[in-house]
Short mmCIF file of N, CA and C in Angstrom, two decimals:
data_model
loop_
_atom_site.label_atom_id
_atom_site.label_comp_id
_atom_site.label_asym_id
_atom_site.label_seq_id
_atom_site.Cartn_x
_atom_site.Cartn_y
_atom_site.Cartn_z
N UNK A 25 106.37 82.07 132.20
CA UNK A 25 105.49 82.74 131.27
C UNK A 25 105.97 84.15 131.03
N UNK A 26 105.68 84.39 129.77
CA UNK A 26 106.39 86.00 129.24
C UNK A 26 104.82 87.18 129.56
N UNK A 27 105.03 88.40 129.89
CA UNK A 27 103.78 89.45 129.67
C UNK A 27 103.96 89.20 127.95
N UNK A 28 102.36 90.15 127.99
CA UNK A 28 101.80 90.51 126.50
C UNK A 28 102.74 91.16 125.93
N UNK A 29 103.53 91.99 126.59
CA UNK A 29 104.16 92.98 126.26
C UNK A 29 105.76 92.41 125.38
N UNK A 30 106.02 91.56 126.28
CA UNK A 30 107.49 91.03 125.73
C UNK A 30 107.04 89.53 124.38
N UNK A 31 105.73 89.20 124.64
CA UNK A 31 105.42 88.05 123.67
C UNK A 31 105.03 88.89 122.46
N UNK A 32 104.52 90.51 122.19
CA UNK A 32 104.57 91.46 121.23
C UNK A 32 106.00 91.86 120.48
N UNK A 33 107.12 92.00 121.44
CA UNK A 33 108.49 92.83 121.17
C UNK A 33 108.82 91.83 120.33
N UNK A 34 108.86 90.23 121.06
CA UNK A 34 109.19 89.43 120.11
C UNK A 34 108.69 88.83 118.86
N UNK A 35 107.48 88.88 118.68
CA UNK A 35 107.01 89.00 117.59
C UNK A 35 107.10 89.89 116.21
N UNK A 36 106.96 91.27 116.90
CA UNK A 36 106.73 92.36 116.06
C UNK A 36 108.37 92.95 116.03
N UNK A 37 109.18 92.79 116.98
CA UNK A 37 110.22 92.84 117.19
C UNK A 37 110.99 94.37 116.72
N UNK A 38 110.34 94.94 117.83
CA UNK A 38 110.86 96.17 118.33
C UNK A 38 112.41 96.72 118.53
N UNK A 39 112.72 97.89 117.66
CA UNK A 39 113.48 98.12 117.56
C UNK A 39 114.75 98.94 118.24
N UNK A 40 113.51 99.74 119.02
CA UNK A 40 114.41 100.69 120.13
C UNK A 40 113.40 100.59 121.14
N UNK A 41 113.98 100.43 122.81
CA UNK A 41 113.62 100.10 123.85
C UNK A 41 112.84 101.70 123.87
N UNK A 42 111.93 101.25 124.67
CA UNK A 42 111.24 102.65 125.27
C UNK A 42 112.05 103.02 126.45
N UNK A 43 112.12 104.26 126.53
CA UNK A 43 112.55 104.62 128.04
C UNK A 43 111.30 105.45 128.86
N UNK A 44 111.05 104.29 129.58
CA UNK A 44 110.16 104.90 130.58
C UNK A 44 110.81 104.10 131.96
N UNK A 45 110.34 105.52 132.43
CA UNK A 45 110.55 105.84 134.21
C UNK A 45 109.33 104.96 134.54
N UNK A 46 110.11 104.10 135.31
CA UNK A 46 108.81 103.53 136.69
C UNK A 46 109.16 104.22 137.90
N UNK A 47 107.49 104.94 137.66
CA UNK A 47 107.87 105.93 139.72
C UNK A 47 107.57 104.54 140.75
N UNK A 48 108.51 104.75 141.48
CA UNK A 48 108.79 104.42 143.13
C UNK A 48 106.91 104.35 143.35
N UNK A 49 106.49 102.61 143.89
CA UNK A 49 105.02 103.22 144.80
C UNK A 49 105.01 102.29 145.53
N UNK A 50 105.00 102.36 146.49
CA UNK A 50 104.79 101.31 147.46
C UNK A 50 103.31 101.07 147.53
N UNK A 51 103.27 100.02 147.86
CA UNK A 51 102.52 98.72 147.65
C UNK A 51 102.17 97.94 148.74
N UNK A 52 100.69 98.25 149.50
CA UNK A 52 100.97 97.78 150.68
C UNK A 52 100.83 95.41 149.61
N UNK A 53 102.15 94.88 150.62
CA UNK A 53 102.34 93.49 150.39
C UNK A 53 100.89 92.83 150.62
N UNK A 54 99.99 92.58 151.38
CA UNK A 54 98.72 92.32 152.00
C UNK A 54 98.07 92.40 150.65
N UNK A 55 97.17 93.47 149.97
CA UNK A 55 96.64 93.52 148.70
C UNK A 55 97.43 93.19 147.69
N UNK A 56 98.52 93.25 147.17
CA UNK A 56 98.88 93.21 146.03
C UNK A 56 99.41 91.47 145.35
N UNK A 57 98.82 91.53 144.10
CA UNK A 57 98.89 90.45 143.04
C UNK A 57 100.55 89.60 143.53
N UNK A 58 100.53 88.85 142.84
CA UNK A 58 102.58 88.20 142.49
C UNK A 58 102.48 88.59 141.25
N UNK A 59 104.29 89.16 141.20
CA UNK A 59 104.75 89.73 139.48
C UNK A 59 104.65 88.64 138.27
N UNK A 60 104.26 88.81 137.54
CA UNK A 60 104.02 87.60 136.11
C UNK A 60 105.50 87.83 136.29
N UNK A 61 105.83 86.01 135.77
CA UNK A 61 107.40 86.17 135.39
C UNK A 61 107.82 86.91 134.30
N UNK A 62 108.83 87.28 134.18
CA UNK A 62 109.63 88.08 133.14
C UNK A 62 109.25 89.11 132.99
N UNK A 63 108.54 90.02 133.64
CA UNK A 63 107.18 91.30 133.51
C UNK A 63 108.47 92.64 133.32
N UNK A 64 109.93 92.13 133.88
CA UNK A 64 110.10 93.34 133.85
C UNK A 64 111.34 93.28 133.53
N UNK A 65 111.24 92.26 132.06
CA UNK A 65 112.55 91.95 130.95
C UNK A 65 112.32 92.29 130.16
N UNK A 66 113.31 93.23 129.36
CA UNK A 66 112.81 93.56 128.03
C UNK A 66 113.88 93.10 126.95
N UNK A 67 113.68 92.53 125.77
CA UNK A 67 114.48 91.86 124.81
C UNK A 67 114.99 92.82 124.01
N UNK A 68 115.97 93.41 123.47
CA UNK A 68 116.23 94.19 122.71
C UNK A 68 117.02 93.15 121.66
N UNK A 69 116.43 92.98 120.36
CA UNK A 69 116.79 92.12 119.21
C UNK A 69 117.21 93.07 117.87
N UNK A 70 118.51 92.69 117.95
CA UNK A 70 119.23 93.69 116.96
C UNK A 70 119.78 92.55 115.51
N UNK A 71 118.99 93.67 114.67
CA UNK A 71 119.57 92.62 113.16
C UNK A 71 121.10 92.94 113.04
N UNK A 72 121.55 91.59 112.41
CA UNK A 72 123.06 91.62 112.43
C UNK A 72 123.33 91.05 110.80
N UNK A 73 123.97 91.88 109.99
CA UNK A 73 124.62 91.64 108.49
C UNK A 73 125.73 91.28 108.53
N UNK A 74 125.81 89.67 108.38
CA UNK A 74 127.07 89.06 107.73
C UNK A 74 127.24 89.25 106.60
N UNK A 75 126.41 89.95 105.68
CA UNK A 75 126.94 89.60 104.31
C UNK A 75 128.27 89.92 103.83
N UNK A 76 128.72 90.84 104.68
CA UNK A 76 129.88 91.14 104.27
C UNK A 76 131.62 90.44 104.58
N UNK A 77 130.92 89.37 105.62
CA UNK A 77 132.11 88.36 106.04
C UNK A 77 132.40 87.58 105.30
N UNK A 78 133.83 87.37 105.56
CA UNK A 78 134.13 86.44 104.30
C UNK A 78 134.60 85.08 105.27
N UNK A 79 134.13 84.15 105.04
CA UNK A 79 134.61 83.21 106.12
C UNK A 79 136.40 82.76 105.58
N UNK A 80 137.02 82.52 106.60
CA UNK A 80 138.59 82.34 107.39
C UNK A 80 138.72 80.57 106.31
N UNK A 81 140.06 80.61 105.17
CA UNK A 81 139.80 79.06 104.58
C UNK A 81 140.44 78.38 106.33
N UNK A 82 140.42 77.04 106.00
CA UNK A 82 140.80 76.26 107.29
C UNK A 82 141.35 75.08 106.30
N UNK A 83 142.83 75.05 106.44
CA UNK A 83 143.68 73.74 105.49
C UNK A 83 143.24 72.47 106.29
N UNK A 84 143.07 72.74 107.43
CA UNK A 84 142.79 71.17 108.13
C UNK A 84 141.61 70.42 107.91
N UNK A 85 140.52 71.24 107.70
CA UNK A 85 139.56 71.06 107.16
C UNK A 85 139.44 70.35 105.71
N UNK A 86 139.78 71.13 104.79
CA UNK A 86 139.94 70.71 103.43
C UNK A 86 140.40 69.07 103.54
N UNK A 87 141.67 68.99 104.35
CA UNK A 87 142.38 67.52 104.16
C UNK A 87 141.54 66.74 104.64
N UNK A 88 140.72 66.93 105.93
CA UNK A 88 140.17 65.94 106.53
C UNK A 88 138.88 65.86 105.11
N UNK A 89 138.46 66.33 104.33
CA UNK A 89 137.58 66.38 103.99
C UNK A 89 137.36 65.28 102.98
N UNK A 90 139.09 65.45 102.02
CA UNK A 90 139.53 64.77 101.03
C UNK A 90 139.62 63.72 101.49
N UNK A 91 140.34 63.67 102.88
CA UNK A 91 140.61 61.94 103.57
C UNK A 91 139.36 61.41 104.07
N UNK A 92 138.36 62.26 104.07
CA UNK A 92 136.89 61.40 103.95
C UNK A 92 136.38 61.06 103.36
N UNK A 93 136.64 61.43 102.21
CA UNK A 93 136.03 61.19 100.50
C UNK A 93 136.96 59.96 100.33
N UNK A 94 138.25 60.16 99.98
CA UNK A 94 139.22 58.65 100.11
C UNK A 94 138.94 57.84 100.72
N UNK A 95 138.77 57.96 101.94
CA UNK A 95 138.27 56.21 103.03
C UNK A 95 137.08 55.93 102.50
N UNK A 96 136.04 57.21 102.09
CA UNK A 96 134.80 55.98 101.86
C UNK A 96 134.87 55.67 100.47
N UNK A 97 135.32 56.13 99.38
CA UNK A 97 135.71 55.54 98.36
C UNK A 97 136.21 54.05 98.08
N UNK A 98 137.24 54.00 98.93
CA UNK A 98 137.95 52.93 99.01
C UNK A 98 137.38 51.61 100.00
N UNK A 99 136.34 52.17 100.75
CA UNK A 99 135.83 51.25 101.58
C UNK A 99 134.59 50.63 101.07
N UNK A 100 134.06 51.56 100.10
CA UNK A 100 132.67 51.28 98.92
C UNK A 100 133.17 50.32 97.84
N UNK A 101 134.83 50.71 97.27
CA UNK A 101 135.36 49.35 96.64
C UNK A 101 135.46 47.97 97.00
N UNK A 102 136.28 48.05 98.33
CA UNK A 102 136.50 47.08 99.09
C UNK A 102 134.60 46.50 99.60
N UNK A 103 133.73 46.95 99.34
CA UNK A 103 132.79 46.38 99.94
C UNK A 103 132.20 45.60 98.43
N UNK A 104 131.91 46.74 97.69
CA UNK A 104 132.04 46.03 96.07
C UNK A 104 132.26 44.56 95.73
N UNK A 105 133.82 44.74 96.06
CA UNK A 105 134.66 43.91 95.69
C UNK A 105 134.56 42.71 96.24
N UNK A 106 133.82 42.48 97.09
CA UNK A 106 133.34 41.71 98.66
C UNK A 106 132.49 40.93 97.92
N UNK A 107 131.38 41.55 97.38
CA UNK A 107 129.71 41.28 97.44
C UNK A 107 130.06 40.54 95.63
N UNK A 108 130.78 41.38 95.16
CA UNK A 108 130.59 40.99 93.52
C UNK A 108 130.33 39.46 93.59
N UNK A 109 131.57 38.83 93.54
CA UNK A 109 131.61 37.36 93.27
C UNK A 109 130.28 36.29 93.67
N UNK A 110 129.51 36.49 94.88
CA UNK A 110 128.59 36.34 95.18
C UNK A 110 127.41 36.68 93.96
N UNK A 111 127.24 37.78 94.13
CA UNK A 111 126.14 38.29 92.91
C UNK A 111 126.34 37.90 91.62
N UNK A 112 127.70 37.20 91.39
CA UNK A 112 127.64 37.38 89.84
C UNK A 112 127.75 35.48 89.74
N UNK A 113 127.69 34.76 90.90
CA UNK A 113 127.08 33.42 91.39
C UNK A 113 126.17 33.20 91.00
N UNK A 114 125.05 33.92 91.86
CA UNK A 114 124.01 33.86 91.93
C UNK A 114 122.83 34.20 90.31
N UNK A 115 124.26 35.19 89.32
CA UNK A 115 123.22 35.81 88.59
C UNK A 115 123.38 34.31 87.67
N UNK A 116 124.78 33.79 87.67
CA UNK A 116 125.17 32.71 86.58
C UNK A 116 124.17 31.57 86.88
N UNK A 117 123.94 31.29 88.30
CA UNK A 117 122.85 30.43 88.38
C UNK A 117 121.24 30.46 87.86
N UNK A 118 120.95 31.60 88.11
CA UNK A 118 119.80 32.18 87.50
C UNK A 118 119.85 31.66 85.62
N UNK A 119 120.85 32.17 85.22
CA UNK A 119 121.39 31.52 83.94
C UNK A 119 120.97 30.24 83.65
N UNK A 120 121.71 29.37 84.23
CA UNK A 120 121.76 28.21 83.80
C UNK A 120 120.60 27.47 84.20
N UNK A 121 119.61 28.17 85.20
CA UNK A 121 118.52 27.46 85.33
C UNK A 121 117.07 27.34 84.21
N UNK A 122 117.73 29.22 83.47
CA UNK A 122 117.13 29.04 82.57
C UNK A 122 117.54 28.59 81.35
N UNK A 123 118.26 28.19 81.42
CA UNK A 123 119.46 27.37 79.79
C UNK A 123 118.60 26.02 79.86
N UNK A 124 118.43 25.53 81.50
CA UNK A 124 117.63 24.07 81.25
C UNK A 124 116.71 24.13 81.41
N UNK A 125 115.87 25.19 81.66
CA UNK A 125 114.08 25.16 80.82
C UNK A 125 114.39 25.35 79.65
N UNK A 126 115.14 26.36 78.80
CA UNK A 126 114.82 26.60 77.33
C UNK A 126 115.03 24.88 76.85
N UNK A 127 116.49 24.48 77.34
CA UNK A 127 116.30 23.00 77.20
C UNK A 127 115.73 22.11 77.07
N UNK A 128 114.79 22.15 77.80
CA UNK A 128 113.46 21.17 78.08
C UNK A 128 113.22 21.52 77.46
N UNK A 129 112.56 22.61 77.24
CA UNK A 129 111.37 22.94 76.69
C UNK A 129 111.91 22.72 74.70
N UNK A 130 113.05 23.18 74.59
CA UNK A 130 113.64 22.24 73.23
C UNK A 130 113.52 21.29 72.45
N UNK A 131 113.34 19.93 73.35
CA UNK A 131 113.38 18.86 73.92
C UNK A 131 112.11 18.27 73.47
N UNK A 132 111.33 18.90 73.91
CA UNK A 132 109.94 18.81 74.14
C UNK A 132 109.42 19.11 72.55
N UNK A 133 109.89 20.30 72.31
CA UNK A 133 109.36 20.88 71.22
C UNK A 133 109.47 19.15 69.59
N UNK A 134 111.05 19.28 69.99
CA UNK A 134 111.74 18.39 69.17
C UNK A 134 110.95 16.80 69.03
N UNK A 135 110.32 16.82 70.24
CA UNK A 135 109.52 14.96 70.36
C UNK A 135 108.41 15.66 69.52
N UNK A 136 107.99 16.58 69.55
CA UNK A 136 106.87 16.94 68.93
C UNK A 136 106.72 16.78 67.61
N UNK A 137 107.88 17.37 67.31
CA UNK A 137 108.08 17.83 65.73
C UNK A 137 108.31 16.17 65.37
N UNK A 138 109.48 15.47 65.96
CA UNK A 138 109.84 14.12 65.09
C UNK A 138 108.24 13.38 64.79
N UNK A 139 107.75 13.48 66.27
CA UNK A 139 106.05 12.51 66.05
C UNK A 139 105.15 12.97 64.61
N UNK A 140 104.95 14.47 64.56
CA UNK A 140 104.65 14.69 63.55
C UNK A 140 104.82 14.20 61.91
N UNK A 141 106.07 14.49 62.49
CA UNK A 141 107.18 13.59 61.09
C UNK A 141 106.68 12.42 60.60
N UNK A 142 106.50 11.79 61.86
CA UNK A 142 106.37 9.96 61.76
C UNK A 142 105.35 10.02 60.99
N UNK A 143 104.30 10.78 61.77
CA UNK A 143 102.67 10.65 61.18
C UNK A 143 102.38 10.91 59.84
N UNK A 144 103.20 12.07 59.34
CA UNK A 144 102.83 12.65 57.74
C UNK A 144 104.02 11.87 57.07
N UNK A 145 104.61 11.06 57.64
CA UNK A 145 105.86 10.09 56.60
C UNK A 145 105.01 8.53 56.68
N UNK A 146 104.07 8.81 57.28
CA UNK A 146 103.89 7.39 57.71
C UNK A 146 103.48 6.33 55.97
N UNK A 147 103.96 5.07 55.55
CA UNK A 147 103.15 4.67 54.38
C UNK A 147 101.86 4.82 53.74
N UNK A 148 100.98 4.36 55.35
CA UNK A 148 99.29 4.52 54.99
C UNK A 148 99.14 6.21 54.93
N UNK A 149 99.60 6.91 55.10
CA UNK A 149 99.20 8.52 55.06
C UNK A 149 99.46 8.59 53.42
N UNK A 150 101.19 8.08 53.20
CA UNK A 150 101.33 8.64 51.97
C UNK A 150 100.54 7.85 50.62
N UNK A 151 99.89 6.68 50.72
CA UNK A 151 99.51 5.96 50.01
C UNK A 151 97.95 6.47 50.21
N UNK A 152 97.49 6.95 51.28
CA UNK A 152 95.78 7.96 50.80
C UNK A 152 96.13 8.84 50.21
N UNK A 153 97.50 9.63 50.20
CA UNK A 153 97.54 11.06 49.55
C UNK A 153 97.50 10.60 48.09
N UNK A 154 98.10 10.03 47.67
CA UNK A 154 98.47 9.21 46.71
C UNK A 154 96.94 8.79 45.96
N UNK A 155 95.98 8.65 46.72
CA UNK A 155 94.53 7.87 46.04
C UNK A 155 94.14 8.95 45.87
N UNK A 156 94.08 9.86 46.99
CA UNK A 156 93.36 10.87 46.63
C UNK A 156 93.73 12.14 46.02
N UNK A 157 95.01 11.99 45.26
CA UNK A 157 95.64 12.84 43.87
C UNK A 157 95.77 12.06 42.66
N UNK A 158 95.03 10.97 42.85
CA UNK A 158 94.99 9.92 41.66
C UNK A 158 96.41 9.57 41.27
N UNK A 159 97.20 9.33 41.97
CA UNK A 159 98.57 8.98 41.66
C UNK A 159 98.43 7.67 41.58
N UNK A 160 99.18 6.85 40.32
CA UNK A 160 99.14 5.16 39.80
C UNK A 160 100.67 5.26 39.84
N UNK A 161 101.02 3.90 39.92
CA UNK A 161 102.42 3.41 39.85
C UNK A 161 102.77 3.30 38.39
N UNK A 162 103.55 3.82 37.73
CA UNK A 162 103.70 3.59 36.45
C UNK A 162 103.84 2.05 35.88
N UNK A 163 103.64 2.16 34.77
CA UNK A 163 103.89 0.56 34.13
C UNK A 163 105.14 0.35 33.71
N UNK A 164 105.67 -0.79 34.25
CA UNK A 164 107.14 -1.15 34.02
C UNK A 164 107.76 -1.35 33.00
N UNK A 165 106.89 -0.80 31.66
CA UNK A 165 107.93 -0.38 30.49
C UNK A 165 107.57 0.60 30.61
N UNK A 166 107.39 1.78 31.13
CA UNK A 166 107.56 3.24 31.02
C UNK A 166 108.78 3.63 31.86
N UNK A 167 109.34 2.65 32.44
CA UNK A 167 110.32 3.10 33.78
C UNK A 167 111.63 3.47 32.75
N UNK A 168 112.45 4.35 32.51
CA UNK A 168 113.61 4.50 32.64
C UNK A 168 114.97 4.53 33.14
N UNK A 169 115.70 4.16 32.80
CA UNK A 169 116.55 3.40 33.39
C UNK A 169 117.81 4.63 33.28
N UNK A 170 118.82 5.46 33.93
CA UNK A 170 119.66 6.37 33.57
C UNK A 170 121.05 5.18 33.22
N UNK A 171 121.60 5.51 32.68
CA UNK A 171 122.83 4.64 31.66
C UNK A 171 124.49 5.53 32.41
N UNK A 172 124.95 4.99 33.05
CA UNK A 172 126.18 5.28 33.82
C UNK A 172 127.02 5.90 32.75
N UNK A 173 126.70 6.50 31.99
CA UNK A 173 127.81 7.61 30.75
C UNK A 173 128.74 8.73 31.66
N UNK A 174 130.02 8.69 30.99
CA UNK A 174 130.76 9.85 31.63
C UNK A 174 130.10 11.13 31.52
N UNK A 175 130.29 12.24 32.76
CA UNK A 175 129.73 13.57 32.31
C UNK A 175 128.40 13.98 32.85
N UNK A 176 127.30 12.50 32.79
CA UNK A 176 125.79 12.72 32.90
C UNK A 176 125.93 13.29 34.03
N UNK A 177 124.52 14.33 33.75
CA UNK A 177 124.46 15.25 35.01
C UNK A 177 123.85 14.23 36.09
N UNK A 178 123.21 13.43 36.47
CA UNK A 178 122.62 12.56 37.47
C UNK A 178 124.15 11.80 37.27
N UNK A 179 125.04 11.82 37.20
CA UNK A 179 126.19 10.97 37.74
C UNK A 179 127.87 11.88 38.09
N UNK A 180 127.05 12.91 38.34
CA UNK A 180 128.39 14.13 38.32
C UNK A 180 128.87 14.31 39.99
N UNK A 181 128.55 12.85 40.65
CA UNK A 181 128.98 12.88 41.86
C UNK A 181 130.55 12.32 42.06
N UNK A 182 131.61 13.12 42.63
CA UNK A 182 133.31 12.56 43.32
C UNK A 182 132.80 11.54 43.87
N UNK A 183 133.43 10.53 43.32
CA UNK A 183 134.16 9.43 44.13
C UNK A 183 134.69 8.96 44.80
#
């Protein structure tokens, strides 16, 4: 344990030691206390300005520094280079798992659409639409007949 005195210096941190005389007193041993530890240390704490040092370069330093930057560079590649093929596995799988849901689900869409088809192509659908737009089959001398002439535009299909 420090006195009040030295737990003050260091705090408040005193700048020049006091000089005081301790007179000589004897002490009969029988009455007297035990000394607090450190009672009769005194800290003298002196501010010290580096600002003006210039620190010493060190070449060995520098190299080791660069050759630390190099090894882990090269060891962050090499670890890279390790892991890639894996990850870029894993991402292609991810891929293709979703290539065969969109698939399905394609698939799916497509049975949908043809059923539809069926239903609004179906005869009996088109033959109510038909009643109920008053559509009649024409009479078989109104039918026209197109005449295979060179040129006609309804026959301007290559051969």
């Amino acid at each position: 344990m420090a006195s009040l005195a030295t737990v003050y210096n260091r705090i408040l941190g005193a700048k020049v030691a006091p000089e005081i005389e301790t007179p000589a007193v004897v002490v009969d041993q029988a009455d007297s206390l035990r000394a607090i530890p450190n009672e009769d240390i005194y800290l003298f704490v002196k501010d010290i300005d580096n600002s003006r040092v210039i620190r010493q370069a060190d070449p060995k330093a520098r190299i080791d520094c660069w050759r630390m930057i190099v090894s882990g560079g090269i060891a962050v590649t090499f670890l890279v280079g390790m892991l890639l093929p894996g990850a870029a596995s894993r991402i292609a799988g991810y891929q293709i798992q979703t290539l065969k849901q969109d698939q399905q689900k394609l698939l799916n869409d497509k049975a949908a659409l043809e059923l539809d088809e069926a239903r609004l192509l179906s005869p009996a659908r088109l033959e109510q639409l038909a009643k109920r737009q008053q559509f009649i089959d024409p009479a078989p001398q109104k039918i026209i007949y197109l005449d295979a002439k060179p040129g006609a535009i309804a026959l301007n299909v290559k051969k």
